XYZ file of C-alpha atoms in Angstrom:
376
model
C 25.368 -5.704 15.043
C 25.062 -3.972 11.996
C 22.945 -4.828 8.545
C 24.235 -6.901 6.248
C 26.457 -5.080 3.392
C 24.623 -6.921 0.758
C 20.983 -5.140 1.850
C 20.047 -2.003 1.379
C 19.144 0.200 4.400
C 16.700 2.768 5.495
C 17.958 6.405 6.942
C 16.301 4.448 10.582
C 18.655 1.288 10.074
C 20.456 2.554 13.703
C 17.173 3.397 15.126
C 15.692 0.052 14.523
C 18.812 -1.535 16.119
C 18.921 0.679 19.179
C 15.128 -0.718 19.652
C 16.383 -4.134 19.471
C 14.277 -5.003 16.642
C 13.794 -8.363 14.667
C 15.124 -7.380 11.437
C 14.678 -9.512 8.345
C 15.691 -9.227 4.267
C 12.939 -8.163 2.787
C 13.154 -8.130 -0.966
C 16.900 -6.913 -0.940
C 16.063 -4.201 1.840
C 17.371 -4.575 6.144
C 14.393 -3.885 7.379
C 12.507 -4.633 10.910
C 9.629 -7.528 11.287
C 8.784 -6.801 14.915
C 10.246 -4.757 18.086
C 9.156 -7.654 20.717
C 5.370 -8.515 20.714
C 3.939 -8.593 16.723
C 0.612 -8.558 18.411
C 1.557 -5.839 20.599
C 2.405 -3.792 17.190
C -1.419 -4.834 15.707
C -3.132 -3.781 18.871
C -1.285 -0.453 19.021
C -2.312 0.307 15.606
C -5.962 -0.530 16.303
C -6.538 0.937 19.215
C -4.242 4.069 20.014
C -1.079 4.627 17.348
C 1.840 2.766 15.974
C 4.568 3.708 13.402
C 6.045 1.826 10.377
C 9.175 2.801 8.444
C 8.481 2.707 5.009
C 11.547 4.445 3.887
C 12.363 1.979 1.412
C 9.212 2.872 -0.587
C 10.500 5.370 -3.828
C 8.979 9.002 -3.866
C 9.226 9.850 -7.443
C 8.891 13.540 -8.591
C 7.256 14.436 -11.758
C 7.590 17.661 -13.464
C 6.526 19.221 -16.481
C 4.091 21.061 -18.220
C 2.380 17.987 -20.219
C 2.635 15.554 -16.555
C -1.027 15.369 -16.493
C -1.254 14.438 -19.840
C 1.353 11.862 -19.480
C 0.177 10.437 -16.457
C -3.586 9.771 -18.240
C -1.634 7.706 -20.328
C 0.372 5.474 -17.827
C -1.837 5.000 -15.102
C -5.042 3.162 -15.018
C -7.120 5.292 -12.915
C -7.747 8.839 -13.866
C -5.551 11.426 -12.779
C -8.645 13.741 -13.917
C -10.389 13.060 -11.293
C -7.237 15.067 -9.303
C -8.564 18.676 -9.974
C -7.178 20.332 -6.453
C -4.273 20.567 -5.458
C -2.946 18.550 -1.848
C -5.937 15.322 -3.523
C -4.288 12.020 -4.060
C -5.399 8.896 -5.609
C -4.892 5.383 -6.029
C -3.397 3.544 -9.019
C -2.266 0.641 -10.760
C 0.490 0.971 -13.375
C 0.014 -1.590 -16.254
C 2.269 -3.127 -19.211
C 0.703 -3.559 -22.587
C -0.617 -6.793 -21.559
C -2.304 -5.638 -19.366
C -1.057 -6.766 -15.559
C 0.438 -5.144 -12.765
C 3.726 -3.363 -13.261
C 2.902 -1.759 -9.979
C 0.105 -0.167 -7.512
C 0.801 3.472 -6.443
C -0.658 6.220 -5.084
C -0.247 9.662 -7.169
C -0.651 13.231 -5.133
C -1.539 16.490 -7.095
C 0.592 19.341 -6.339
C 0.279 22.098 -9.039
C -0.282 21.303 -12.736
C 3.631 21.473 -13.585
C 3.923 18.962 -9.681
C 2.558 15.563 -9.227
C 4.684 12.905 -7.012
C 3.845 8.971 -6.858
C 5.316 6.638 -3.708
C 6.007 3.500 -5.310
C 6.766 0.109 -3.660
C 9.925 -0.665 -2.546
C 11.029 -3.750 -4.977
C 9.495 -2.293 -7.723
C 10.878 1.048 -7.702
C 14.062 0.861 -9.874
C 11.527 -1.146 -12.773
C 8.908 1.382 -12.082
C 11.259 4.146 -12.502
C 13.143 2.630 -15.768
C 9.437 1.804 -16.977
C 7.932 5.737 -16.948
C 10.854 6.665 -18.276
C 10.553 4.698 -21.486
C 7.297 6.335 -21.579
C 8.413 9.695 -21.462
C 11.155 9.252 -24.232
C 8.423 6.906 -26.288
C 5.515 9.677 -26.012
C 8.373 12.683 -26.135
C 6.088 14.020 -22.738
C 9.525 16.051 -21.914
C 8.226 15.356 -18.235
C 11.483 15.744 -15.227
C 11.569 12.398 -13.515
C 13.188 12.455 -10.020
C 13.378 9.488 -7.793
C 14.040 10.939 -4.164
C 15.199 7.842 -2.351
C 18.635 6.733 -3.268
C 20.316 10.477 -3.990
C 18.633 13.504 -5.294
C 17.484 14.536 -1.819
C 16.319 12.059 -0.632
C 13.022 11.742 1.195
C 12.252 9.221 4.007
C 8.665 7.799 4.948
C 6.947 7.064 8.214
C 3.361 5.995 8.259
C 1.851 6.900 11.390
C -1.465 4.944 11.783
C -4.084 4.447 14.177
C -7.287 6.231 15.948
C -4.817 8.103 18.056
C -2.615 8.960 15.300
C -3.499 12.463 13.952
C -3.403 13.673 17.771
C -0.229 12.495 18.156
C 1.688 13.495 14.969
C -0.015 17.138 15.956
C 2.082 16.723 19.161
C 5.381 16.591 17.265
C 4.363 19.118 14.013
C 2.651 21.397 15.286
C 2.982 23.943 13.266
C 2.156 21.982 10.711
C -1.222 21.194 12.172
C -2.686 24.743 11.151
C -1.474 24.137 7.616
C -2.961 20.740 7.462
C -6.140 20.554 9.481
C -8.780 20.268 8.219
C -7.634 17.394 6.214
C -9.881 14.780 4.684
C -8.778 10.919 3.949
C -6.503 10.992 0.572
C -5.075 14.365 0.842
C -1.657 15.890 1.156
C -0.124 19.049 2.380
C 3.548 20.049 1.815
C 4.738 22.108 5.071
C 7.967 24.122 4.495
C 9.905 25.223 7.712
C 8.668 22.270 10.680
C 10.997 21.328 13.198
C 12.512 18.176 10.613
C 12.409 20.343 7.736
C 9.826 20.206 4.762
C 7.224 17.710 5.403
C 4.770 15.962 2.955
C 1.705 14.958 5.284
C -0.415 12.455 3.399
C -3.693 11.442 5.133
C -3.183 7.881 3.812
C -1.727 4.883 5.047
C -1.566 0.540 4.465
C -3.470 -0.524 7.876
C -7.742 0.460 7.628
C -6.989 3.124 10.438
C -6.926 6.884 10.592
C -3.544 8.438 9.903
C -0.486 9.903 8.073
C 1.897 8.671 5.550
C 4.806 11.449 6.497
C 7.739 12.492 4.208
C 11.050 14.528 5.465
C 14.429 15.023 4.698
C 16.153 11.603 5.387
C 18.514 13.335 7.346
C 15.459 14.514 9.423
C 13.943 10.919 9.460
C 15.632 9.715 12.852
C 14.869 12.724 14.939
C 11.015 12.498 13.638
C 10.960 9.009 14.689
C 12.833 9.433 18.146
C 10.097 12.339 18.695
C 7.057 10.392 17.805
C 8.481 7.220 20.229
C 8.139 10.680 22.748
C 4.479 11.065 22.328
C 3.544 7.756 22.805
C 3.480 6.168 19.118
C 4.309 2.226 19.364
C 7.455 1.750 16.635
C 5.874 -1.893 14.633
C 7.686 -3.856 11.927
C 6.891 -5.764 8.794
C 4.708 -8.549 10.834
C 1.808 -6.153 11.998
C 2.030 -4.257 8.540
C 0.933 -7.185 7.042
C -1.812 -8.812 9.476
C -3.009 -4.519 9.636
C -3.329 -4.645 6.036
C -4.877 -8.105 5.495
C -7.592 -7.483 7.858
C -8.064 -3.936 5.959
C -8.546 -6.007 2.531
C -5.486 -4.468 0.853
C -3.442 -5.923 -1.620
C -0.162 -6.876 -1.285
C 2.420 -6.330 -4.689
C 4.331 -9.287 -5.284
C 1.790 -11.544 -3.390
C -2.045 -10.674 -4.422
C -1.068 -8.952 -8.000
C 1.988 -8.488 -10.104
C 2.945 -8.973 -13.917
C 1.062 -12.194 -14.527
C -2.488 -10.737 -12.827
C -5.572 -9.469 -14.108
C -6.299 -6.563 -12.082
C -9.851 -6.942 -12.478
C -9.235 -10.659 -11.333
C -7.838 -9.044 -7.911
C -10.325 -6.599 -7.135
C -8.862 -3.636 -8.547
C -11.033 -2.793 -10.835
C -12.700 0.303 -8.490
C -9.327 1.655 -9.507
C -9.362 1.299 -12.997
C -11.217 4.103 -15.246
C -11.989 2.183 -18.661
C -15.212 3.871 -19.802
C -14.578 6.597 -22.257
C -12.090 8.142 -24.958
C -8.793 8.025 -22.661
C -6.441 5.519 -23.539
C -4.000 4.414 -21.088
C -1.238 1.048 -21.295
C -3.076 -1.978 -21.199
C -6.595 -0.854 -21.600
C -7.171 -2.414 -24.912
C -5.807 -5.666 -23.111
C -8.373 -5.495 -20.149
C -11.532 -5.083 -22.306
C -10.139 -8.094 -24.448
C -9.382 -9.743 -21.195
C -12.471 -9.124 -19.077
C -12.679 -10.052 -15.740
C -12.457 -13.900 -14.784
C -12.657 -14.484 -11.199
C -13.850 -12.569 -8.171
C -11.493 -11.226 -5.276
C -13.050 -12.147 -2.087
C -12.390 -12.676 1.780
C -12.307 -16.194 3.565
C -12.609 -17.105 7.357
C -11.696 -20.574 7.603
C -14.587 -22.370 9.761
C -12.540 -25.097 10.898
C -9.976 -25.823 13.363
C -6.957 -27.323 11.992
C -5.394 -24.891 9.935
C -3.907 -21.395 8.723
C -4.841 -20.212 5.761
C -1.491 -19.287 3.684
C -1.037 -17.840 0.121
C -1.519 -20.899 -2.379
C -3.512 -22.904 -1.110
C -6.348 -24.129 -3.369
C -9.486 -23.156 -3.282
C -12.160 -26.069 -3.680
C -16.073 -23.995 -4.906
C -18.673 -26.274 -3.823
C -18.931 -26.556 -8.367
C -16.017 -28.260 -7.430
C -14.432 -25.273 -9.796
C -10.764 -23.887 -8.084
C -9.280 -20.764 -6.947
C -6.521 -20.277 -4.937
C -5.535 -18.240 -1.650
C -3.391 -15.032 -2.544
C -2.315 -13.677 1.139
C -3.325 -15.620 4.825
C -2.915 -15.165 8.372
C -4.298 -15.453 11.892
C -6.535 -12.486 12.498
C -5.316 -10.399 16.045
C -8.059 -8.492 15.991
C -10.684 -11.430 15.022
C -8.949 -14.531 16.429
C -9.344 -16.135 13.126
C -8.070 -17.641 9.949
C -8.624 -15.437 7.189
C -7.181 -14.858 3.468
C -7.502 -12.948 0.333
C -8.037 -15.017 -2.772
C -9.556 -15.337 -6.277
C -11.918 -17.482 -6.750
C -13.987 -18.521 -9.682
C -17.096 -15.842 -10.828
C -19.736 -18.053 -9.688
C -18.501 -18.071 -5.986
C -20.791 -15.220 -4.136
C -20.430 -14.233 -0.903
C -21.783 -16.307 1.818
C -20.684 -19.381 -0.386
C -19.112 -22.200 2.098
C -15.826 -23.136 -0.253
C -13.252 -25.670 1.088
C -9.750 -25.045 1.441
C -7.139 -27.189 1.186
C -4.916 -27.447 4.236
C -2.425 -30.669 4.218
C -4.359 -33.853 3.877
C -7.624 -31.933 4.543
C -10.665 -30.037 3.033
C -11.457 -27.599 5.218
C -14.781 -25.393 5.495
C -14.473 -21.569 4.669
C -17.148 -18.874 4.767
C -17.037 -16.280 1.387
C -17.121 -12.763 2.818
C -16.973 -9.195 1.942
C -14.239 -7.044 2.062
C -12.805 -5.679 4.467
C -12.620 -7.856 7.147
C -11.700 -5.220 9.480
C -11.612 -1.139 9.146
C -11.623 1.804 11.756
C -10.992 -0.634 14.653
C -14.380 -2.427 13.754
C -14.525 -6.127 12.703
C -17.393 -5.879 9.433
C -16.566 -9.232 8.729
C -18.589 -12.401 10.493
């Protein structure tokens, strides 16, 4: 069976197959939602290691000797705050309005070299968007988008307490050039057995781990060679209950072009003190921020809580649910959702679930990180 010929595919399409994987259209792309047992996938990523490919993510070069410059204009956050090289950093891109083009992270190479991974249905807007910005500010910043042609450059997110030792198992030569390596850095190893490598000490789940770039010619042999030393391939399901219990926002679901980021608990992201101006900053201060971005755990049987649903403040004021799921790791109901400002955590709210109002506890972010439940 092979994918469809109106999806795109990943450089792992075959490898996915081979494994017998579930695989689903998601957002235009042939990609895998589970390999057998979802919960299976979770628990490997929470307690030893488990892979994703996230190949249809965009790695977008930019080059130039006014990038930095440029990029204090386009992002949110502060690409000042990148002052050595291999640092990274997390971002939302905004339109004039000031809502969510896209959320990204940026890596710091050199002052002429910085790279952003961009999401996968975004990435040809994204792409068509900074470069309006480099014509309209005349930046003369090189904009390469490494996914489709121009070299391309496949992802695998390796994730997980086991992770690092286990990646080190498969690269490692490139351990010496990497280690030691804190949370939010990157290292680009020339020479490894698949070629260059971009190791990224980031990842989408609340575990330990890498985000790992190669050649996508390379991308299949990494993968078969990881499988080797033990990492659990997982699809699209566990990505998203890994990242839900993690508190991490979801493009397309929990922001996008018609959300306040401050409204969706972005605004630790968001540098708006000071001189620097950046798209949609004059639009945020007019805007403000009008609801809090909060965790539920729904405290009654009868339910799953599912993006949508309303949100009923005991004010009898509404919010609604952005993202929702069955926690594996807590054996719960729990969402993501904005609710109105007065709601404070440990608020009971009631969500609405069919014909009933059921009770929900207000908690604190994350829900679960490093293998540890922190919410109760």
């Amino acid at each position: 069976m092979t994918a469809s010929s109106t999806l795109q595919t990943t450089p792992l399409n075959a490898a996915h197959r081979a494994l017998g994987a579930k695989m689903v259209d998601f957002g235009g792309w042939d990609m895998p939602v589970n390999y057998g047992s979802q919960i299976a996938e979770h628990d490997a990523v929470r307690t030893d290691a488990g892979m994703f490919d996230v190949s249809h993510m965009c790695v977008v070069d930019l080059k130039g000797d006014q990038v930095r410059n440029f990029l204090r204009g386009l992002l949110a956050n502060d690409v000042n705050k990148l002052q050595v090289p291999g640092k990274a950093l997390y971002s939302c891109m905004l339109n004039p309005d000031g809502f969510v083009i896209d959320d990204l992270i940026v890596y710091y190479f050199t002052e002429t070299w910085f790279r952003l991974v961009v999401n996968a249905g975004t990435a040809v807007k994204d792409v068509a968007w900074i470069e309006a910005q480099n014509a309209a500010t005349n930046s003369g910043v090189t904009i390469t988008a490494r996914r489709d042609g121009n070299d391309p450059i496949a992802l695998i997110a390796v994730q997980g307490p086991n992770a690092r030792a286990k990646v080190w198992e498969v690269l490692p030569t490139a351990k010496a050039a990497s280690e030691p390596m804190k949370p939010f850095n990157v290292v680009i190893v020339p020479g490894t057995a698949f070629g260059e490598a971009m190791i990224a000490r980031t990842g989408y789940t609340g575990e330990d781990g890498f985000e790992i770039g190669v050649p996508a010619g390379q991308a299949e042999a990494l993968w078969n060679a990881l499988i080797g030393a033990g990492v659990k391939p997982a699809g699209l399901g566990a990505r998203d209950t890994l990242r839900l219990e993690a508190g991490m926002n979801l493009y397309g679901q929990d922001m996008d072009e018609t959300v306040n980021p401050l409204d969706a608990g972005l605004a630790w992201t968001i540098v708006i003190d000071g001189e620097r101006d950046f798209i949609g900053k004059a639009a945020l201060q007019r805007m403000g921020q009008n609801a809090n971005f909060v965790g539920l755990i729904l405290r009654e049987k009868g339910g799953i809580l599912r993006a949508h649903q309303s949100v009923v403040a005991a004010s009898g004021a509404l919010g609604e649910i952005t993202s929702g799921t069955f926690s594996p790791s807590m054996q719960q109901a729990i969402a993501l959702a904005r609710v109105p400002l007065d709601v404070a955590i440990g608020d009971t709210v009631h969500v609405a679930i069919r014909d009933k109002k059921l009770a929900a506890t207000v908690v604190k972010l994350p829900f679960v990180r490093n293998g540890k439940v922190l919410a109760v």
